[in-house]
Tab-separated table of C-alpha atoms in Angstrom:
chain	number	residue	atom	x	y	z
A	1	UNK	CA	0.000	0.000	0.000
A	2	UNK	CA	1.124	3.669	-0.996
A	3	UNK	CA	0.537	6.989	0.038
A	4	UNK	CA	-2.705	8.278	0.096
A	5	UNK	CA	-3.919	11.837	0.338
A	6	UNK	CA	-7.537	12.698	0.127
A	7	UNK	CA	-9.484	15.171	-0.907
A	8	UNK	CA	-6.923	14.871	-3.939
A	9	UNK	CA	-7.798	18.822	-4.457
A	10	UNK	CA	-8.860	21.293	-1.571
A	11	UNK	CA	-11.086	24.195	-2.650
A	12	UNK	CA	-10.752	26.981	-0.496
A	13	UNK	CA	-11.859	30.542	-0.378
A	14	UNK	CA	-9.613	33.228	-0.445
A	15	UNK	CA	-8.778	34.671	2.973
A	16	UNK	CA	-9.774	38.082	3.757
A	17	UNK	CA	-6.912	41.147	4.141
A	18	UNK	CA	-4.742	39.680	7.602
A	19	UNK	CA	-6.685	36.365	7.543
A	20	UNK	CA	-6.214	32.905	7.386
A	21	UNK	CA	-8.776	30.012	5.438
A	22	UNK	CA	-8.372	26.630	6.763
A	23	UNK	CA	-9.176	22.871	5.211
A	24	UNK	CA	-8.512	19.512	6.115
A	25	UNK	CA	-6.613	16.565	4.116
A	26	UNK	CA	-6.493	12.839	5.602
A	27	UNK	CA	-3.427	11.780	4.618
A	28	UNK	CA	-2.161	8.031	5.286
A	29	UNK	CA	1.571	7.076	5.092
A	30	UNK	CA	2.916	3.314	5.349
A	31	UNK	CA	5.474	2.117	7.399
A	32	UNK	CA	7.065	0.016	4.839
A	33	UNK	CA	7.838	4.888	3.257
A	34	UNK	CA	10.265	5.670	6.170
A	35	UNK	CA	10.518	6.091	10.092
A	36	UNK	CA	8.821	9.700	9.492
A	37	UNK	CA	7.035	12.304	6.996
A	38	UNK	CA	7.574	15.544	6.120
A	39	UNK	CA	5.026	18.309	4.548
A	40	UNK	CA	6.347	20.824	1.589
A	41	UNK	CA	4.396	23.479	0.568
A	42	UNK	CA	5.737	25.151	-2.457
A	43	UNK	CA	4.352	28.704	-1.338
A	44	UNK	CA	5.163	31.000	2.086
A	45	UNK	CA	1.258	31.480	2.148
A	46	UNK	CA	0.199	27.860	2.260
A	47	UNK	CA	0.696	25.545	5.402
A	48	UNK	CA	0.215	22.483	6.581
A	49	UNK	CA	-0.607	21.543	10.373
A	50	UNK	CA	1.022	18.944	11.454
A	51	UNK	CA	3.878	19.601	9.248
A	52	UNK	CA	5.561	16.248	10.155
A	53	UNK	CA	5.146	13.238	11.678
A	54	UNK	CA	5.734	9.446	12.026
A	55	UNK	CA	4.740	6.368	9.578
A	56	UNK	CA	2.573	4.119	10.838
A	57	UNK	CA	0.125	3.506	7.912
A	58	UNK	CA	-3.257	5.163	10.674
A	59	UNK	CA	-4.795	7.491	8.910
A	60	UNK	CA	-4.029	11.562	9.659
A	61	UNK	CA	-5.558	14.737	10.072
A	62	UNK	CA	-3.644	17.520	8.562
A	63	UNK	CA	-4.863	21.219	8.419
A	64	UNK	CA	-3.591	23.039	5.541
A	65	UNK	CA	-4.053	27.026	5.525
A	66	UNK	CA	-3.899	29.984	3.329
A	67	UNK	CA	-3.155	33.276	4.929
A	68	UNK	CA	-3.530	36.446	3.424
A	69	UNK	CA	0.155	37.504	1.909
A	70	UNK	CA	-0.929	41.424	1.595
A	71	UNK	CA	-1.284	41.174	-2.305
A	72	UNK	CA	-4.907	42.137	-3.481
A	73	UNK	CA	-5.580	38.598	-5.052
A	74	UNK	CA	-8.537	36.195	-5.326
A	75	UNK	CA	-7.063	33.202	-6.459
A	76	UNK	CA	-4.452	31.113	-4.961
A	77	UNK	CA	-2.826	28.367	-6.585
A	78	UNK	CA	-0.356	25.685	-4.057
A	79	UNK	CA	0.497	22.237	-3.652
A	80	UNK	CA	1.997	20.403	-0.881
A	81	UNK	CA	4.078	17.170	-1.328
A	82	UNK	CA	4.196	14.827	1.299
C-alpha cells in the first residue's frame, strides 16, 4: 500500500486582508515509506498543520491554511508534497 492523500484537491476561499482560510486533508503514510514524513508546501502562504510526523500507515488529520500575503488577489494556486 502507498501513500494516500484525500481530498486529492482542496477548494478553499480566499482569505480576507490579515486572515487565514483553513481545510482539512487525511493523509495516510505506510510504514514500509520511512521512520517519518515531512510536509512541503511550495508557497510562504500555504501551510500544513502537522507539518511532520511518524509512519505508521493510521490514517491523519492535517490542516492546511492559506493566509492572506498582503497582495490584493482572489485566487491562490499551491500544492503540498508529502
Amino acid at each position: 500500500q502507498g501513500l494516500s492523500v484525500l481530498p486529492l484537491r482542496t477548494l478553499l476561499a480566499p482569505p480576507a486582508k490579515g486572515g487565514r482560510v483553513e481545510g482539512e486533508l487525511r493523509v495516510v503514510i505506510p510504514a514500509a515509506a520511512g521512520g517519518a514524513w515531512t510536509a512541503h508546501p511550495n508557497s510562504p502562504w500555504l501551510a500544513c498543520t502537522p507539518d511532520r510526523g511518524e509512519t505508521d500507515g493510521t490514517p491523519l488529520a492535517v490542516r492546511v491554511s492559506i493566509a492572506d500575503d498582503g497582495r490584493d488577489r482572489t485566487l491562490y494556486r499551491g500544492a503540498v508534497t508529502f
